[in-house]
Coordinates of C-alpha atoms and ligand atoms in Angstrom, one line a residue:
X1 CA 0.0 0.0 0.0
X2 CA 1.3 3.4 -0.9
X3 CA 0.9 6.0 1.9
X4 CA 0.4 9.7 1.4
X5 CA 0.6 12.6 3.8
X6 CA -0.7 16.1 3.0
X7 CA 0.3 19.1 5.1
X8 CA -1.9 22.2 4.6
X9 CA -1.6 25.7 5.9
X10 CA -3.5 28.8 5.0
X11 CA -7.0 29.6 3.9
X12 CA -10.1 27.4 3.6
X13 CA -9.5 27.2 -0.1
X14 CA -6.3 25.3 0.6
X15 CA -8.0 23.1 3.1
X16 CA -10.8 22.2 0.6
X17 CA -8.3 21.5 -2.2
X18 CA -6.2 19.3 0.1
X19 CA -9.3 17.4 1.1
X20 CA -10.2 16.8 -2.5
X21 CA -6.6 15.8 -3.4
X22 CA -6.6 13.3 -0.6
X23 CA -9.9 11.8 -1.9
X24 CA -8.5 11.5 -5.4
X25 CA -5.3 9.8 -4.1
X26 CA -7.4 7.3 -2.2
X27 CA -9.3 6.6 -5.4
X28 CA -6.0 5.7 -6.9
X29 CA -5.2 3.3 -4.1
X30 CA -3.1 5.5 -1.8
X31 CA -3.7 5.4 1.9
X32 CA -3.6 8.4 4.3
X33 CA -1.1 8.4 7.1
X34 CA -0.6 10.9 10.0
X35 CA 3.0 9.8 10.4
X36 CA 5.2 11.7 8.0
X37 CA 8.1 9.2 8.2
X38 CA 5.8 6.5 6.9
X39 CA 4.7 8.4 3.8
X40 CA 5.7 7.5 0.2
X41 CA 4.2 10.7 -1.1
X42 CA 4.3 14.0 0.9
X43 CA 2.4 17.0 -0.5
X44 CA 2.7 20.5 1.1
X45 CA -0.1 22.8 0.3
X46 CA 1.5 26.1 1.0
X47 CA 0.5 29.7 1.9
X48 CA 2.6 32.8 1.6
X49 CA -0.1 35.4 2.2
X50 CA 2.1 36.7 5.1
X51 CA 5.7 36.4 5.9
X52 CA 5.0 34.3 9.0
X53 CA 3.1 31.7 6.8
X54 CA 5.9 31.6 4.3
X55 CA 8.5 31.1 7.1
X56 CA 6.5 28.0 8.3
X57 CA 6.5 26.6 4.8
X58 CA 10.2 27.1 4.4
X59 CA 11.0 25.6 7.8
X60 CA 8.9 22.6 7.0
X61 CA 10.6 22.1 3.6
X62 CA 14.0 22.4 5.2
X63 CA 13.0 19.9 7.9
X64 CA 12.1 17.4 5.1
X65 CA 15.6 17.4 3.6
X66 CA 16.9 14.7 6.0
X67 CA 13.8 12.5 5.4
X68 CA 14.2 12.7 1.7
X69 CA 17.9 11.8 2.0
X70 CA 17.1 8.7 4.1
X71 CA 14.1 7.7 1.9
X72 CA 15.3 8.4 -1.7
X73 CA 12.1 6.9 -3.1
X74 CA 9.9 9.4 -1.2
X75 CA 8.1 11.7 -3.6
X76 CA 7.9 15.3 -2.4
X77 CA 5.5 17.8 -4.0
X78 CA 4.7 21.4 -3.2
X79 CA 1.6 23.3 -4.3
X80 CA -0.3 26.3 -3.2
X81 CA 0.7 30.0 -3.2
X82 CA 4.5 29.5 -2.6
X83 CA 4.7 28.3 -6.1
X84 CA 5.2 31.3 -8.4
X85 CA 5.9 31.5 -12.1
X86 CA 9.6 31.2 -11.7
X87 CA 9.7 27.5 -10.8
X88 CA 13.4 27.1 -11.9
X89 CA 14.3 29.6 -9.2
X90 CA 12.4 27.8 -6.4
X91 CA 13.9 24.4 -7.6
X92 CA 17.3 25.9 -7.0
X93 CA 16.4 26.8 -3.4
X94 CA 14.7 23.4 -2.7
X95 CA 16.5 20.8 -4.9
X96 CA 15.1 17.9 -2.7
X97 CA 11.5 18.7 -3.9
X98 CA 10.4 16.5 -6.8
X99 CA 7.5 18.6 -8.1
X100 CA 6.4 22.2 -7.8
X101 CA 2.8 22.7 -8.9
X102 CA 1.1 26.0 -9.3
X103 CA -2.2 26.3 -7.5
X104 CA -4.7 24.3 -9.5
X105 CA -2.1 22.4 -11.5
X106 CA -1.9 18.6 -11.1
X107 CA 1.1 16.4 -10.6
X108 CA 1.9 14.3 -13.7
X109 CA 0.5 11.2 -12.1
X110 CA -2.8 12.9 -11.7
X111 CA -2.8 14.4 -15.2
X112 CA -6.2 15.3 -16.5
X113 CA -7.8 14.7 -13.1
X114 CA -10.6 17.2 -12.4
X115 CA -10.1 17.7 -8.7
X116 CA -13.2 19.9 -8.5
X117 CA -15.2 16.8 -9.2
X118 CA -13.4 14.7 -6.7
X119 CA -15.4 14.9 -3.6
X120 CA -14.4 13.8 -0.1
X121 CA -15.6 10.2 0.4
X122 CA -16.4 10.9 4.1
X123 CA -16.9 14.6 4.3
X124 CA -17.4 16.5 7.5
X125 CA -21.1 17.5 8.3
X126 CA -20.0 21.0 7.4
X127 CA -17.9 21.1 4.3
X128 CA -16.3 23.6 1.9
X129 CA -17.1 24.0 -1.8
X130 CA -15.0 26.3 -4.0
X131 CA -17.2 28.3 -6.4
X132 CA -14.7 30.8 -7.8
X133 CA -10.9 30.7 -8.1
X134 CA -8.5 33.6 -8.4
X135 CA -9.0 37.3 -7.9
X136 CA -9.1 40.3 -10.3
X137 CA -8.7 43.0 -7.6
X138 CA -5.0 43.5 -7.1
X139 CA -5.2 45.1 -3.6
X140 CA -1.7 46.5 -3.4
X141 CA -0.6 44.3 -0.5
X142 CA -1.9 41.0 -1.7
X143 CA -0.1 38.2 -3.5
X144 CA -3.2 36.1 -4.3
X145 CA -3.9 37.4 -7.8
X146 CA -0.3 36.7 -8.8
X147 CA -0.4 33.1 -7.6
X148 CA -4.0 32.1 -8.1
X149 CA -4.5 34.0 -11.3
X150 CA -7.7 35.8 -12.6
X151 CA -11.2 34.9 -11.5
X152 CA -12.7 31.7 -12.9
X153 CA -16.2 30.8 -11.8
X154 CA -17.4 27.2 -11.7
X155 CA -20.7 26.6 -13.6
X156 CA -23.8 26.7 -11.4
X157 CA -25.0 23.3 -12.5
X158 CA -21.6 21.8 -11.6
X159 CA -21.8 23.3 -8.1
X160 CA -25.4 22.3 -7.6
X161 CA -24.6 18.7 -8.6
X162 CA -21.7 18.6 -6.3
X163 CA -23.7 19.9 -3.3
X164 CA -26.4 17.3 -4.0
X165 CA -23.8 14.6 -4.0
X166 CA -22.2 15.9 -0.8
X167 CA -25.7 15.9 0.9
X168 CA -26.0 12.2 -0.2
X169 CA -22.7 11.6 1.6
X170 CA -24.0 13.1 4.8
X171 CA -23.2 16.8 4.5
X172 CA -25.6 19.2 6.2
X173 CA -23.9 22.5 5.8
X174 CA -21.9 23.9 2.9
X175 CA -19.6 26.9 2.9
X176 CA -19.1 28.3 -0.6
X177 CA -15.5 29.6 -1.1
X178 CA -13.8 32.2 -3.2
X179 CA -11.3 35.0 -2.8
X180 CA -14.2 37.2 -3.7
X181 CA -17.5 35.3 -3.8
X182 CA -19.4 38.5 -4.7
X183 CA -17.9 38.4 -8.2
X184 CA -19.1 34.9 -8.8
X185 CA -20.5 34.3 -12.3
X186 CA -19.5 37.4 -14.2
X187 CA -17.3 35.3 -16.5
X188 CA -20.0 32.6 -17.1
X189 CA -22.6 32.6 -19.9
X190 CA -25.8 34.3 -18.7
X191 CA -23.8 35.8 -15.9
X192 CA -25.5 34.3 -12.9
X193 CA -24.5 35.9 -9.6
X194 CA -24.1 34.6 -6.0
X195 CA -27.7 35.3 -5.3
X196 CA -28.8 33.1 -8.2
X197 CA -26.6 30.4 -7.0
X198 CA -27.9 30.6 -3.4
X199 CA -31.5 30.5 -4.6
X200 CA -30.7 27.2 -6.4
X201 CA -28.8 25.7 -3.5
X202 CA -31.5 26.7 -1.0
X203 CA -33.9 24.2 -2.7
X204 CA -31.7 21.2 -2.1
X205 CA -33.5 18.7 0.2
X206 CA -31.4 17.5 3.1
X207 CA -29.1 20.5 3.1
X208 CA -29.8 22.6 6.2
X209 CA -27.3 25.5 6.1
X210 CA -25.4 27.6 3.6
X211 CA -22.5 30.0 4.2
X212 CA -20.1 31.8 1.9
X213 CA -16.6 33.4 2.2
X214 CA -15.2 36.0 1.5
X215 CA -17.2 39.1 0.5
X216 CA -15.8 42.3 -0.9
X217 CA -17.3 45.5 0.4
X218 CA -17.1 47.1 -3.0
X219 CA -19.0 44.2 -4.7
X220 CA -21.6 43.1 -2.1
X221 CA -25.0 43.9 -3.6
X222 CA -28.3 44.9 -1.9
X223 CA -29.8 41.9 -3.7
X224 CA -27.5 39.6 -1.9
X225 CA -28.3 41.1 1.4
X226 CA -32.0 40.6 0.7
X227 CA -31.3 37.0 -0.2
X228 CA -29.5 36.3 3.0
X229 CA -32.5 37.7 4.8
X230 CA -35.2 35.6 3.0
X231 CA -33.4 32.3 2.2
X232 CA -34.0 30.0 5.1
X233 CA -30.9 28.0 4.7
X234 CA -28.5 30.9 4.4
X235 CA -26.9 31.6 7.8
X236 CA -26.9 35.0 9.4
X237 CA -23.1 35.1 9.3
X238 CA -21.2 37.5 7.0
X239 CA -17.5 38.0 6.6
X240 CA -16.7 41.5 5.2
X241 CA -13.1 42.5 5.4
X242 CA -12.6 46.3 6.0
X243 CA -8.8 46.2 6.5
X244 CA -8.5 49.8 7.7
X245 CA -10.6 52.6 9.3
X246 CA -8.9 55.3 7.3
X247 CA -9.8 56.3 3.7
X248 CA -6.2 57.3 2.7
X249 CA -4.9 53.9 3.8
X250 CA -7.8 52.2 2.0
X251 CA -6.9 54.1 -1.2
X252 CA -3.2 53.1 -0.8
X253 CA -4.4 49.5 -0.5
X254 CA -6.6 50.0 -3.6
X255 CA -9.6 48.5 -1.9
X256 CA -12.1 50.4 -4.0
X257 CA -14.5 51.7 -1.2
X258 CA -14.5 54.3 1.5
X259 CA -15.3 54.0 5.2
X260 CA -18.6 55.8 4.6
X261 CA -19.6 53.1 2.0
X262 CA -18.6 50.4 4.4
X263 CA -20.5 51.9 7.3
X264 CA -23.6 52.2 5.1
X265 CA -23.3 48.5 4.0
X266 CA -23.1 47.3 7.6
X267 CA -26.1 49.5 8.6
X268 CA -28.1 48.0 5.7
X269 CA -27.1 44.4 6.6
X270 CA -28.1 45.0 10.2
X271 CA -31.4 46.5 9.4
X272 CA -32.3 43.7 7.0
X273 CA -30.9 40.7 8.9
X274 CA -31.7 40.8 12.6
X275 CA -29.1 39.0 14.8
X276 CA -26.6 38.9 12.0
X277 CA -23.0 37.9 13.1
X278 CA -20.3 39.9 11.4
X279 CA -16.6 39.3 11.0
X280 CA -13.9 41.4 9.5
X281 CA -10.2 41.4 8.7
X282 CA -7.7 44.2 9.6
X283 CA -4.2 44.9 8.6
X284 CA -2.2 47.0 11.0
X285 CA 1.1 48.8 10.2
X286 CA 0.4 49.3 6.5
X287 CA 3.2 51.5 5.0
X288 CA 3.0 55.0 6.5
X289 CA 0.0 54.2 8.7
X290 CA 0.1 57.0 11.3
X291 CA -1.0 56.7 14.9
X292 CA -4.1 58.8 14.1
X293 CA -5.0 56.6 11.1
X294 CA -4.6 53.5 13.3
X295 CA -6.8 55.1 16.0
X296 CA -9.5 55.6 13.3
X297 CA -9.4 51.8 12.7
X298 CA -9.8 51.3 16.5
X299 CA -12.7 53.7 16.6
X300 CA -14.4 52.0 13.7
X301 CA -14.1 48.6 15.4
X302 CA -15.4 50.0 18.7
X303 CA -18.4 51.5 16.8
X304 CA -19.3 48.6 14.6
X305 CA -18.7 45.8 17.2
X306 CA -17.9 42.8 15.1
X307 CA -18.4 39.2 16.4
X308 CA -14.9 38.3 15.2
X309 CA -11.9 40.1 13.8
X310 CA -8.9 38.5 12.1
X311 CA -6.0 41.0 12.5
X312 CA -2.6 40.7 10.9
X313 CA 0.5 42.9 10.9
X314 CA 1.5 44.1 7.4
X315 CA 4.4 42.2 5.8
X316 CA 5.5 43.1 2.3
X317 CA 4.9 40.3 -0.2
X318 CA 7.6 40.4 -3.0
X319 CA 6.0 41.2 -6.4
X320 CA 3.0 43.1 -5.1
X321 CA 2.5 46.8 -5.8
X322 CA 2.9 47.8 -2.1
X323 CA 6.2 45.9 -1.9
X324 CA 7.5 47.6 -5.0
X325 CA 6.3 51.1 -4.4
X326 CA 5.8 51.7 -0.6
X327 CA 8.4 51.6 2.1
X328 CA 7.6 49.1 4.9
X329 CA 8.3 51.9 7.4
X330 CA 6.4 50.9 10.6
X331 CA 8.8 49.2 13.0
X332 CA 7.9 45.6 13.9
X333 CA 7.5 46.5 17.6
X334 CA 4.9 49.2 16.7
X335 CA 3.0 46.8 14.4
X336 CA 2.9 44.3 17.3
X337 CA 1.7 46.9 19.7
X338 CA -1.1 47.9 17.3
X339 CA -2.0 44.3 16.7
X340 CA -2.2 43.6 20.5
X341 CA -4.4 46.7 21.0
X342 CA -6.9 45.4 18.5
X343 CA -6.9 41.9 19.9
X344 CA -7.5 43.3 23.4
X345 CA -10.3 45.5 22.2
X346 CA -11.9 42.6 20.3
X347 CA -11.6 40.4 23.4
X348 CA -13.7 42.9 25.3
X349 CA -16.3 43.3 22.5
X350 CA -16.7 39.6 22.0
X351 CA -17.0 39.0 25.7
X352 CA -19.9 41.4 25.7
X353 CA -21.6 40.0 22.6
X354 CA -21.2 36.3 23.7
X355 CA -22.3 36.9 27.3
X356 CA -25.7 37.9 26.0
X357 CA -26.2 34.3 25.0
X358 CA -25.8 33.0 28.6
X359 CA -28.9 31.0 29.6
X360 CA -30.3 31.0 26.0
X361 CA -30.9 28.0 23.8
X362 CA -28.9 27.8 20.6
X363 CA -29.1 25.3 17.7
X364 CA -25.8 23.9 16.6
X365 CA -24.6 21.5 13.9
X366 CA -22.3 18.9 15.6
X367 CA -19.1 18.7 13.7
X368 CA -17.2 16.2 15.8
X369 CA -15.4 15.5 19.0
X370 CA -12.4 17.3 20.4
X371 CA -10.8 15.4 23.3
X372 CA -13.9 14.4 25.4
X373 CA -16.2 17.2 24.2
X374 CA -18.5 17.4 21.2
X375 CA -18.2 20.6 19.2
X376 CA -20.4 22.4 16.7
X377 CA -21.4 25.8 15.5
X378 CA -24.5 28.0 15.6
X379 CA -25.9 29.5 12.4
X380 CA -24.1 32.7 13.5
X381 CA -20.8 30.8 13.5
X382 CA -20.3 30.6 17.3
X383 CA -18.2 27.6 18.4
X384 CA -20.1 25.6 21.1
X385 CA -18.8 22.7 23.3
X386 CA -20.8 20.2 25.2
X387 CA -20.5 16.8 26.9
X388 CA -22.8 13.9 25.9
X389 CA -22.4 10.1 25.8
X390 CA -24.6 9.7 22.6
X391 CA -23.2 9.8 19.1
X392 CA -24.0 13.3 18.0
X393 CA -21.8 13.9 14.8
X394 CA -23.9 15.5 12.0
X395 CA -26.9 16.2 14.2
X396 CA -28.6 19.5 14.6
X397 CA -29.1 19.8 18.3
X398 CA -30.3 22.4 20.8
X399 CA -27.9 23.5 23.5
X400 CA -28.6 25.6 26.6
X401 CA -25.6 27.9 27.1
X402 CA -24.1 27.7 30.6
X403 CA -20.8 29.4 30.1
X404 CA -19.4 32.0 27.6
X405 CA -16.0 33.3 26.7
X406 CA -14.8 35.6 23.9
X407 CA -14.0 32.6 21.7
X408 CA -16.6 30.0 22.4
X409 CA -19.7 28.8 24.4
X410 CA -20.3 25.8 26.6
X411 CA -23.6 24.2 27.4
X412 CA -25.8 21.2 27.9
X413 CA -28.0 19.3 25.4
X414 CA -31.6 20.6 25.6
X415 CA -33.5 18.9 22.8
X416 CA -32.3 16.9 19.8
X417 CA -34.1 17.0 16.4
X418 CA -32.1 13.9 15.4
X419 CA -31.7 15.5 12.0
Ligands
SF4_501 S1 -9.8 41.0 -2.9 FE1 -7.8 41.9 -2.5 S2 -7.1 40.9 -0.6 FE2 -8.8 39.7 -1.4 S3 -7.7 38.1 -2.7 FE3 -8.3 39.8 -4.1 S4 -6.4 41.1 -4.1 FE4 -6.3 39.7 -2.3

């Protein structure tokens, strides 16, 4: 039996692609192993969206040198966003790697495989479905369009067929993925949009929840907001990265919207979708970000009170517009201080938001067990833990919340629908 090991870091898109790649390898007779030393094939699905991610990938690759030396028959392949167009150059840096594959390319032994049609054999009750690849936006700090290319939407019928098949295999919740899901369909005949796709998916029997990531504030339409409000399976959980609370910084990032527009969008979402949970992304220490500009970001976050915030310190990505044209002039210690400030602020905000759920009953989809506790998520994306001796994976279940923290909730089973 030939063993494979896939190591994945980065976004959900990478995770979804690795899951599919694993399924395909199993179809070919490979067997998954958790022990890297026992693998005959190791695939690294990489991320370089930030310097810290790139460092992890490079450390992992260097650590595999000795293994490759002692197991010359081991096949080592790297895919994901580390792989740029200059493959000869990366080969020189990592001569022990057998294959470098651009995101979306296949190793020669999988030639012509259509990974998008290779679904996980035993998917998780909540699973990911890519709907659009690449990005046309070229935000000045972002490496993604250079590595994943221009936007390519998958045909609606193909996605609908795939989701139906996943539901047959036990899936209850689907998260649609794309770097910018709001531009879904513009490159397809008849130009369907995300709302059209959600309308179709909402009719699938057996599917109970739908989510989608990531939205772009310049592209999110009023029609989509209406659809989230009226489609019963679409969860009240929206990810809408703002990145900065200052218009000059947003302009330098080429984000294509203003804070005024963003505020208006949030207000429209909140008025149409009661109890919506919102998350956002922030970059601190973008070139020349002043203390005042940073404070405007802090003020915006205090005002809008998101359920979750993903905050990152700016790091220049070679080849991007910001790396070429803007000096990375905020000292690392200052970036770290700004990052900590936002994390502390968000901890206070999330503590307040989650504490309102104390004593309430929430419905979760049970995803699996971690140590001795079951875990699942509410429609609003809150992580919930509970203890129970029954098999609960894949069930929609009601939990009475007994404890809250900024990051998760804990509770007891109240009533099971046995769905
Ligand atoms: S929208 Fe901007 S940040 Fe997002 S993937 Fe595209 S270029 Fe990168």
